[in-house]
mmCIF file of C-alpha atoms in Angstrom:
data_model
loop_
_atom_site.group_PDB
_atom_site.id
_atom_site.type_symbol
_atom_site.label_atom_id
_atom_site.label_comp_id
_atom_site.label_asym_id
_atom_site.label_seq_id
_atom_site.Cartn_x
_atom_site.Cartn_y
_atom_site.Cartn_z
ATOM 1 C CA UNK A 75 32.060 56.781 23.872
ATOM 2 C CA UNK A 76 30.029 57.484 21.078
ATOM 3 C CA UNK A 77 32.720 56.266 18.531
ATOM 4 C CA UNK A 78 33.220 52.969 20.516
ATOM 5 C CA UNK A 79 29.399 52.123 20.134
ATOM 6 C CA UNK A 80 29.417 52.812 16.437
ATOM 7 C CA UNK A 81 32.249 50.509 16.055
ATOM 8 C CA UNK A 82 30.285 47.552 17.794
ATOM 9 C CA UNK A 83 27.171 48.100 15.365
ATOM 10 C CA UNK A 84 29.359 47.584 12.400
ATOM 11 C CA UNK A 85 30.973 44.194 13.433
ATOM 12 C CA UNK A 86 30.079 41.241 11.226
ATOM 13 C CA UNK A 87 28.461 38.486 12.957
ATOM 14 C CA UNK A 88 28.439 35.608 10.444
ATOM 15 C CA UNK A 89 30.429 32.550 10.782
ATOM 16 C CA UNK A 90 32.045 31.599 7.839
ATOM 17 C CA UNK A 91 30.250 28.242 6.750
ATOM 18 C CA UNK A 92 32.372 27.546 3.474
ATOM 19 C CA UNK A 93 34.695 24.989 5.175
ATOM 20 C CA UNK A 94 31.831 23.442 7.164
ATOM 21 C CA UNK A 95 31.565 20.595 4.445
ATOM 22 C CA UNK A 96 35.205 19.978 4.506
ATOM 23 C CA UNK A 97 34.817 19.523 8.215
ATOM 24 C CA UNK A 98 32.219 17.061 7.956
ATOM 25 C CA UNK A 99 34.110 15.055 5.238
ATOM 26 C CA UNK A 100 37.102 14.927 7.321
ATOM 27 C CA UNK A 101 34.974 13.456 10.243
ATOM 28 C CA UNK A 102 33.485 11.039 7.779
ATOM 29 C CA UNK A 103 36.878 9.757 6.396
ATOM 30 C CA UNK A 104 38.244 9.606 9.994
ATOM 31 C CA UNK A 105 35.489 7.323 11.086
ATOM 32 C CA UNK A 106 35.639 5.380 7.867
ATOM 33 C CA UNK A 107 39.395 4.807 8.214
ATOM 34 C CA UNK A 108 39.228 3.887 11.870
ATOM 35 C CA UNK A 109 36.381 1.775 12.015
ATOM 36 C CA UNK A 110 37.838 -2.062 11.796
ATOM 37 C CA UNK A 111 35.542 -4.776 11.316
ATOM 38 C CA UNK A 112 36.844 -7.165 13.623
ATOM 39 C CA UNK A 113 37.774 -10.527 12.229
ATOM 40 C CA UNK A 114 37.143 -13.665 14.298
ATOM 41 C CA UNK A 115 40.406 -15.279 15.192
ATOM 42 C CA UNK A 116 40.762 -18.538 17.074
ATOM 43 C CA UNK A 117 42.030 -22.125 17.122
ATOM 44 C CA UNK A 118 40.460 -24.174 14.223
ATOM 45 C CA UNK A 119 39.488 -27.667 14.991
ATOM 46 C CA UNK A 120 37.646 -30.550 13.173
ATOM 47 C CA UNK A 121 35.572 -32.714 15.641
ATOM 48 C CA UNK A 122 35.579 -36.454 15.054
ATOM 49 C CA UNK A 123 32.278 -37.789 13.644
ATOM 50 C CA UNK A 124 30.003 -39.323 16.247
ATOM 51 C CA UNK A 125 31.040 -42.980 17.347
ATOM 52 C CA UNK A 126 29.278 -45.953 15.930
ATOM 53 C CA UNK A 127 29.203 -49.247 17.409
ATOM 54 C CA UNK A 128 32.561 -50.050 15.662
ATOM 55 C CA UNK A 129 35.714 -49.024 17.482
ATOM 56 C CA UNK A 130 38.108 -46.312 16.149
ATOM 57 C CA UNK A 131 41.085 -47.819 14.134
ATOM 58 C CA UNK A 132 43.814 -48.961 16.527
ATOM 59 C CA UNK A 133 46.935 -46.977 16.951
ATOM 60 C CA UNK A 134 50.194 -47.982 17.921
ATOM 61 C CA UNK A 135 51.402 -46.740 21.091
ATOM 62 C CA UNK A 136 54.476 -45.202 20.050
ATOM 63 C CA UNK A 137 52.571 -43.283 17.421
ATOM 64 C CA UNK A 138 50.412 -41.515 20.010
ATOM 65 C CA UNK A 139 51.900 -38.616 22.169
ATOM 66 C CA UNK A 140 49.390 -38.362 25.071
ATOM 67 C CA UNK A 141 48.828 -35.295 27.096
ATOM 68 C CA UNK A 142 46.795 -35.332 29.957
ATOM 69 C CA UNK A 143 45.587 -32.202 31.649
ATOM 70 C CA UNK A 144 44.029 -32.574 35.192
ATOM 71 C CA UNK A 145 41.671 -30.658 37.255
ATOM 72 C CA UNK A 146 44.209 -27.749 38.293
ATOM 73 C CA UNK A 147 45.868 -27.577 34.910
ATOM 74 C CA UNK A 148 48.845 -29.747 35.559
ATOM 75 C CA UNK A 149 50.258 -31.780 32.653
ATOM 76 C CA UNK A 150 51.241 -35.409 32.287
ATOM 77 C CA UNK A 151 53.189 -35.867 29.139
ATOM 78 C CA UNK A 152 53.490 -39.602 28.452
ATOM 79 C CA UNK A 153 52.945 -40.409 32.034
ATOM 80 C CA UNK A 154 55.719 -37.872 33.285
ATOM 81 C CA UNK A 155 54.917 -34.759 34.929
ATOM 82 C CA UNK A 156 55.653 -31.705 32.654
ATOM 83 C CA UNK A 157 54.890 -28.037 32.031
ATOM 84 C CA UNK A 158 53.239 -26.136 29.312
ATOM 85 C CA UNK A 159 56.206 -24.568 27.889
ATOM 86 C CA UNK A 160 57.837 -28.082 27.218
ATOM 87 C CA UNK A 161 54.991 -29.301 25.065
ATOM 88 C CA UNK A 162 55.975 -27.672 21.899
ATOM 89 C CA UNK A 163 59.504 -29.176 21.681
ATOM 90 C CA UNK A 164 57.977 -32.591 22.781
ATOM 91 C CA UNK A 165 55.533 -32.523 19.947
ATOM 92 C CA UNK A 166 58.211 -31.395 17.365
ATOM 93 C CA UNK A 167 60.368 -34.311 18.590
ATOM 94 C CA UNK A 168 57.514 -36.760 18.366
ATOM 95 C CA UNK A 169 56.350 -35.803 14.858
ATOM 96 C CA UNK A 170 59.657 -35.381 13.143
ATOM 97 C CA UNK A 171 61.184 -38.427 14.689
ATOM 98 C CA UNK A 172 60.921 -40.633 11.436
ATOM 99 C CA UNK A 173 61.391 -43.760 13.302
ATOM 100 C CA UNK A 174 64.561 -43.036 14.916
ATOM 101 C CA UNK A 175 63.598 -43.055 18.851
ATOM 102 C CA UNK A 176 61.641 -45.991 19.431
ATOM 103 C CA UNK A 177 59.517 -43.979 22.229
ATOM 104 C CA UNK A 178 58.529 -41.442 19.368
ATOM 105 C CA UNK A 179 56.387 -41.765 16.403
ATOM 106 C CA UNK A 180 57.086 -44.092 13.343
ATOM 107 C CA UNK A 181 56.594 -41.101 10.798
ATOM 108 C CA UNK A 182 55.190 -37.758 10.584
ATOM 109 C CA UNK A 183 51.840 -39.175 8.882
ATOM 110 C CA UNK A 184 51.278 -41.632 11.460
ATOM 111 C CA UNK A 185 52.041 -39.385 14.400
ATOM 112 C CA UNK A 186 49.019 -38.558 16.702
ATOM 113 C CA UNK A 187 48.716 -35.885 19.680
ATOM 114 C CA UNK A 188 46.059 -36.924 21.893
ATOM 115 C CA UNK A 189 44.869 -34.173 24.527
ATOM 116 C CA UNK A 190 42.585 -35.355 27.080
ATOM 117 C CA UNK A 191 41.186 -33.384 29.950
ATOM 118 C CA UNK A 192 38.876 -34.007 32.842
ATOM 119 C CA UNK A 193 35.736 -32.239 33.180
ATOM 120 C CA UNK A 194 36.953 -29.996 35.904
ATOM 121 C CA UNK A 195 39.840 -29.025 33.858
ATOM 122 C CA UNK A 196 39.900 -25.189 33.398
ATOM 123 C CA UNK A 197 39.274 -24.152 29.780
ATOM 124 C CA UNK A 198 42.406 -21.825 29.752
ATOM 125 C CA UNK A 199 44.780 -24.826 30.484
ATOM 126 C CA UNK A 200 43.229 -26.824 27.664
ATOM 127 C CA UNK A 201 43.413 -23.882 25.272
ATOM 128 C CA UNK A 202 47.134 -23.360 26.422
ATOM 129 C CA UNK A 203 48.108 -27.029 25.637
ATOM 130 C CA UNK A 204 46.285 -26.880 22.276
ATOM 131 C CA UNK A 205 47.939 -23.734 21.279
ATOM 132 C CA UNK A 206 51.318 -25.171 21.957
ATOM 133 C CA UNK A 207 50.622 -28.216 19.993
ATOM 134 C CA UNK A 208 49.531 -26.168 17.046
ATOM 135 C CA UNK A 209 52.449 -23.956 17.433
ATOM 136 C CA UNK A 210 54.661 -27.018 17.131
ATOM 137 C CA UNK A 211 53.068 -28.078 13.979
ATOM 138 C CA UNK A 212 53.252 -24.305 12.644
ATOM 139 C CA UNK A 213 56.885 -24.344 13.317
ATOM 140 C CA UNK A 214 57.269 -27.741 11.679
ATOM 141 C CA UNK A 215 55.612 -26.424 8.500
ATOM 142 C CA UNK A 216 57.665 -23.261 8.567
ATOM 143 C CA UNK A 217 60.814 -25.221 8.643
ATOM 144 C CA UNK A 218 59.532 -27.613 5.824
ATOM 145 C CA UNK A 219 58.467 -24.655 3.666
ATOM 146 C CA UNK A 220 61.990 -23.343 4.137
ATOM 147 C CA UNK A 221 63.443 -26.338 3.071
ATOM 148 C CA UNK A 222 61.294 -26.232 -0.143
ATOM 149 C CA UNK A 223 62.773 -22.700 -0.656
ATOM 150 C CA UNK A 224 59.978 -20.458 0.696
ATOM 151 C CA UNK A 225 60.358 -17.934 3.002
ATOM 152 C CA UNK A 226 57.757 -19.593 5.253
ATOM 153 C CA UNK A 227 54.739 -21.670 5.425
ATOM 154 C CA UNK A 228 52.317 -18.854 4.833
ATOM 155 C CA UNK A 229 54.318 -17.772 1.695
ATOM 156 C CA UNK A 230 54.165 -21.581 0.312
ATOM 157 C CA UNK A 231 50.493 -21.608 0.822
ATOM 158 C CA UNK A 232 50.018 -18.401 -0.893
ATOM 159 C CA UNK A 233 52.312 -19.147 -3.749
ATOM 160 C CA UNK A 234 51.702 -22.940 -4.279
ATOM 161 C CA UNK A 235 48.251 -23.890 -3.049
ATOM 162 C CA UNK A 236 46.355 -20.672 -3.683
ATOM 163 C CA UNK A 237 48.037 -19.322 -6.872
ATOM 164 C CA UNK A 238 49.260 -22.674 -8.800
ATOM 165 C CA UNK A 239 46.151 -24.651 -7.265
ATOM 166 C CA UNK A 240 48.464 -27.552 -6.267
ATOM 167 C CA UNK A 241 48.070 -29.892 -3.297
ATOM 168 C CA UNK A 242 49.221 -28.594 0.050
ATOM 169 C CA UNK A 243 52.280 -31.210 0.247
ATOM 170 C CA UNK A 244 53.703 -29.777 3.582
ATOM 171 C CA UNK A 245 50.362 -30.471 5.056
ATOM 172 C CA UNK A 246 50.207 -33.899 3.491
ATOM 173 C CA UNK A 247 53.574 -34.609 4.672
ATOM 174 C CA UNK A 248 52.861 -33.201 8.244
ATOM 175 C CA UNK A 249 49.073 -33.631 8.784
ATOM 176 C CA UNK A 250 48.239 -32.424 12.040
ATOM 177 C CA UNK A 251 46.557 -35.058 13.797
ATOM 178 C CA UNK A 252 45.505 -33.683 17.094
ATOM 179 C CA UNK A 253 42.939 -35.795 18.753
ATOM 180 C CA UNK A 254 40.577 -34.550 21.649
ATOM 181 C CA UNK A 255 40.037 -37.646 23.559
ATOM 182 C CA UNK A 256 36.840 -38.842 24.371
ATOM 183 C CA UNK A 257 35.451 -37.889 27.624
ATOM 184 C CA UNK A 258 35.298 -40.544 30.247
ATOM 185 C CA UNK A 259 31.756 -41.730 30.675
ATOM 186 C CA UNK A 260 30.074 -39.842 33.695
ATOM 187 C CA UNK A 261 29.328 -42.084 36.585
ATOM 188 C CA UNK B 144 19.267 39.684 -30.864
ATOM 189 C CA UNK B 145 21.922 41.726 -29.379
ATOM 190 C CA UNK B 146 19.801 41.927 -25.993
ATOM 191 C CA UNK B 147 19.610 37.955 -26.366
ATOM 192 C CA UNK B 148 23.270 37.500 -26.249
ATOM 193 C CA UNK B 149 23.780 39.855 -23.201
ATOM 194 C CA UNK B 150 21.309 37.858 -21.210
ATOM 195 C CA UNK B 151 23.270 34.617 -22.044
ATOM 196 C CA UNK B 152 26.693 35.860 -20.963
ATOM 197 C CA UNK B 153 25.246 36.920 -17.537
ATOM 198 C CA UNK B 154 24.108 33.654 -15.750
ATOM 199 C CA UNK B 155 25.041 32.904 -12.353
ATOM 200 C CA UNK B 156 27.678 29.577 -12.519
ATOM 201 C CA UNK B 157 27.921 29.023 -8.657
ATOM 202 C CA UNK B 158 26.239 25.997 -7.511
ATOM 203 C CA UNK B 159 24.949 26.856 -3.858
ATOM 204 C CA UNK B 160 26.968 25.179 -1.375
ATOM 205 C CA UNK B 161 25.401 26.395 1.723
ATOM 206 C CA UNK B 162 23.484 23.149 2.195
ATOM 207 C CA UNK B 163 26.450 20.874 1.474
ATOM 208 C CA UNK B 164 27.378 20.583 5.295
ATOM 209 C CA UNK B 165 23.828 19.729 6.023
ATOM 210 C CA UNK B 166 23.858 16.928 3.310
ATOM 211 C CA UNK B 167 27.073 15.557 4.519
ATOM 212 C CA UNK B 168 25.960 15.490 8.181
ATOM 213 C CA UNK B 169 22.717 13.768 7.055
ATOM 214 C CA UNK B 170 24.941 11.260 5.472
ATOM 215 C CA UNK B 171 27.035 10.820 8.569
ATOM 216 C CA UNK B 172 24.109 10.632 10.885
ATOM 217 C CA UNK B 173 22.324 7.976 8.736
ATOM 218 C CA UNK B 174 25.360 5.631 8.817
ATOM 219 C CA UNK B 175 25.807 6.050 12.573
ATOM 220 C CA UNK B 176 22.078 5.319 13.290
ATOM 221 C CA UNK B 177 21.942 2.401 10.814
ATOM 222 C CA UNK B 178 25.206 0.884 11.835
ATOM 223 C CA UNK B 179 24.305 -2.128 14.079
ATOM 224 C CA UNK B 180 27.348 -2.914 16.389
ATOM 225 C CA UNK B 181 26.113 -6.238 17.828
ATOM 226 C CA UNK B 182 23.322 -8.221 16.626
ATOM 227 C CA UNK B 183 22.601 -10.070 19.712
ATOM 228 C CA UNK B 184 23.249 -9.361 23.261
ATOM 229 C CA UNK B 185 25.334 -11.803 25.012
ATOM 230 C CA UNK B 186 24.002 -12.609 28.485
ATOM 231 C CA UNK B 187 27.022 -14.650 29.667
ATOM 232 C CA UNK B 188 30.515 -13.374 30.416
ATOM 233 C CA UNK B 189 33.117 -14.442 27.746
ATOM 234 C CA UNK B 190 36.552 -13.554 28.571
ATOM 235 C CA UNK B 191 38.342 -15.236 25.815
ATOM 236 C CA UNK B 192 41.841 -16.811 26.560
ATOM 237 C CA UNK B 193 44.986 -15.542 24.549
ATOM 238 C CA UNK B 194 46.515 -18.000 22.021
ATOM 239 C CA UNK B 195 49.497 -17.684 19.492
ATOM 240 C CA UNK B 196 48.563 -20.303 16.826
ATOM 241 C CA UNK B 197 45.561 -18.412 15.401
ATOM 242 C CA UNK B 198 43.524 -19.003 12.187
ATOM 243 C CA UNK B 199 41.120 -16.324 10.945
ATOM 244 C CA UNK B 200 37.607 -17.010 9.884
ATOM 245 C CA UNK B 201 37.205 -14.698 6.852
ATOM 246 C CA UNK B 202 33.649 -15.939 5.756
ATOM 247 C CA UNK B 203 31.544 -14.406 8.373
ATOM 248 C CA UNK B 204 28.331 -15.958 7.072
ATOM 249 C CA UNK B 205 29.600 -19.451 7.726
ATOM 250 C CA UNK B 206 30.082 -18.626 11.455
ATOM 251 C CA UNK B 207 27.366 -19.563 14.111
ATOM 252 C CA UNK B 208 28.370 -18.692 17.629
ATOM 253 C CA UNK B 209 28.063 -20.480 20.890
ATOM 254 C CA UNK B 210 28.768 -18.504 23.830
ATOM 255 C CA UNK B 211 29.705 -20.572 27.347
ATOM 256 C CA UNK B 212 30.342 -18.804 30.309
ATOM 257 C CA UNK B 213 29.133 -17.527 33.913
ATOM 258 C CA UNK B 214 25.736 -15.698 33.346
ATOM 259 C CA UNK B 215 25.612 -12.003 33.868
ATOM 260 C CA UNK B 216 23.447 -11.169 36.675
ATOM 261 C CA UNK B 217 22.189 -7.605 37.608
ATOM 262 C CA UNK B 218 24.559 -5.551 39.725
ATOM 263 C CA UNK B 219 27.792 -7.242 38.053
ATOM 264 C CA UNK B 220 27.155 -10.301 39.738
ATOM 265 C CA UNK B 221 28.141 -13.594 37.955
ATOM 266 C CA UNK B 222 26.036 -16.809 38.116
ATOM 267 C CA UNK B 223 26.535 -20.269 37.160
ATOM 268 C CA UNK B 224 28.036 -21.249 33.885
ATOM 269 C CA UNK B 225 25.651 -21.281 31.100
ATOM 270 C CA UNK B 226 25.434 -21.805 27.301
ATOM 271 C CA UNK B 227 23.951 -19.233 25.046
ATOM 272 C CA UNK B 228 23.213 -19.724 21.197
ATOM 273 C CA UNK B 229 21.917 -16.831 19.208
ATOM 274 C CA UNK B 230 20.024 -14.630 21.664
ATOM 275 C CA UNK B 231 18.598 -17.512 24.196
ATOM 276 C CA UNK B 232 20.213 -19.166 26.973
ATOM 277 C CA UNK B 233 19.960 -23.032 26.549
ATOM 278 C CA UNK B 234 18.269 -24.676 29.631
ATOM 279 C CA UNK B 235 18.720 -28.280 28.457
ATOM 280 C CA UNK B 236 22.049 -28.957 26.665
ATOM 281 C CA UNK B 237 20.440 -31.681 24.532
ATOM 282 C CA UNK B 238 18.559 -28.852 22.824
ATOM 283 C CA UNK B 239 21.976 -27.861 21.309
ATOM 284 C CA UNK B 240 21.682 -30.708 18.826
ATOM 285 C CA UNK B 241 18.561 -29.990 17.030
ATOM 286 C CA UNK B 242 19.615 -26.141 16.887
ATOM 287 C CA UNK B 243 22.902 -26.881 15.240
ATOM 288 C CA UNK B 244 21.293 -29.479 12.941
ATOM 289 C CA UNK B 245 18.890 -26.907 11.750
ATOM 290 C CA UNK B 246 21.630 -24.455 11.294
ATOM 291 C CA UNK B 247 23.472 -26.992 9.499
ATOM 292 C CA UNK B 248 20.864 -27.756 6.849
ATOM 293 C CA UNK B 249 20.617 -24.116 6.040
ATOM 294 C CA UNK B 250 24.462 -23.625 5.749
ATOM 295 C CA UNK B 251 26.178 -27.063 5.032
ATOM 296 C CA UNK B 252 29.749 -25.487 5.593
ATOM 297 C CA UNK B 253 28.940 -23.982 9.179
ATOM 298 C CA UNK B 254 31.643 -23.166 11.333
ATOM 299 C CA UNK B 255 30.820 -23.228 15.055
ATOM 300 C CA UNK B 256 32.775 -20.642 16.943
ATOM 301 C CA UNK B 257 33.028 -21.540 20.647
ATOM 302 C CA UNK B 258 33.300 -18.295 22.628
ATOM 303 C CA UNK B 259 34.174 -19.715 25.988
ATOM 304 C CA UNK B 260 35.066 -18.043 29.137
ATOM 305 C CA UNK B 261 38.762 -18.778 30.299
ATOM 306 C CA UNK B 262 37.465 -19.639 33.682
ATOM 307 C CA UNK B 263 34.978 -22.325 32.359
ATOM 308 C CA UNK B 264 35.627 -25.978 33.059
ATOM 309 C CA UNK B 265 35.952 -28.447 30.337
ATOM 310 C CA UNK B 266 32.979 -30.450 31.449
ATOM 311 C CA UNK B 267 30.429 -28.113 29.769
ATOM 312 C CA UNK B 268 32.624 -27.626 26.764
ATOM 313 C CA UNK B 269 32.926 -31.358 26.361
ATOM 314 C CA UNK B 270 29.085 -31.903 26.685
ATOM 315 C CA UNK B 271 28.627 -28.952 23.995
ATOM 316 C CA UNK B 272 31.207 -30.700 21.693
ATOM 317 C CA UNK B 273 29.437 -33.979 22.100
ATOM 318 C CA UNK B 274 26.081 -32.369 20.900
ATOM 319 C CA UNK B 275 27.979 -30.674 18.028
ATOM 320 C CA UNK B 276 29.282 -34.112 16.953
ATOM 321 C CA UNK B 277 25.821 -35.692 17.199
ATOM 322 C CA UNK B 278 24.317 -32.730 14.935
ATOM 323 C CA UNK B 279 27.292 -33.177 12.482
ATOM 324 C CA UNK B 280 28.565 -29.535 12.823
ATOM 325 C CA UNK B 281 32.227 -30.788 13.050
ATOM 326 C CA UNK B 282 34.100 -27.897 11.958
ATOM 327 C CA UNK B 283 34.685 -25.779 15.136
ATOM 328 C CA UNK B 284 36.866 -22.722 16.199
ATOM 329 C CA UNK B 285 37.851 -22.064 19.551
ATOM 330 C CA UNK B 286 37.681 -18.150 19.878
ATOM 331 C CA UNK B 287 40.793 -16.588 21.503
ATOM 332 C CA UNK B 288 42.505 -13.316 21.294
ATOM 333 C CA UNK B 289 46.029 -12.759 20.023
ATOM 334 C CA UNK B 290 48.800 -13.429 22.652
ATOM 335 C CA UNK B 291 50.788 -10.361 23.186
ATOM 336 C CA UNK B 292 54.255 -10.978 24.223
#
């Protein structure tokens, strides 16, 4: 027993602290790396300037693709009941028509997509339609960029517009004219 | 002279490292304390809709936020749809115009990010948009999350 007690007294009670700095550094670096400063994403739009007395310029009926979204999120595409997943193809057909079909736009630069909502339309339904419309334009731009020999539209913008500082021809050829219709005057 | 040389060869060359962890921890704690996660408390619920056609806003200093959604009430209850700009709920929507006009004079390239709850109705969104048009802040962004398929 006496020998056992002696052994206990001799034991070192210090914790090695040499690696403490490394542990702290590791923690610091872990948090530095994993912290993401969240970037805001969303659908960008430009509102029309406030209306003056003068009326907006007249638009030919065939150049305008009218999309109506009602109170429960149902769609009316050029007066025909439709669904959200059909919007994209319809917009592409309308914009890239080049005057072939008399029901669709004369040229891509004249094509206008008009989205009209009522005041009770759910916001999510509106965003769904707007998203599909923008996706249609994104796909048109992508295929136009591929036609010019680029991998996709993002590549085109990166190489031609940002590096060489040339005008964005794809966007000029297919300007995304998405119009948010004026709300009806409140009764 | 010989004693002088002997002294020179003896000095301790170690830097004391015992306090290094404390210094690092102090740095860590300093950054943890000074990091502000959210500048202003959002008093309306904004559950954003998801979308595919996203654009990123890289320049955060151009952005001003407008929150639209049901007001958060105590006890996880939700109230009526309200509009919040900065840290105040807007009582009268016609006040949006002057607030945004003031912001636009400070930052001419202002982008207004609309953080709208997906259950909101378009009526209030349109009213805010009309106010933004009157104020001249025409660049807007419907804030959405990325659609995961």
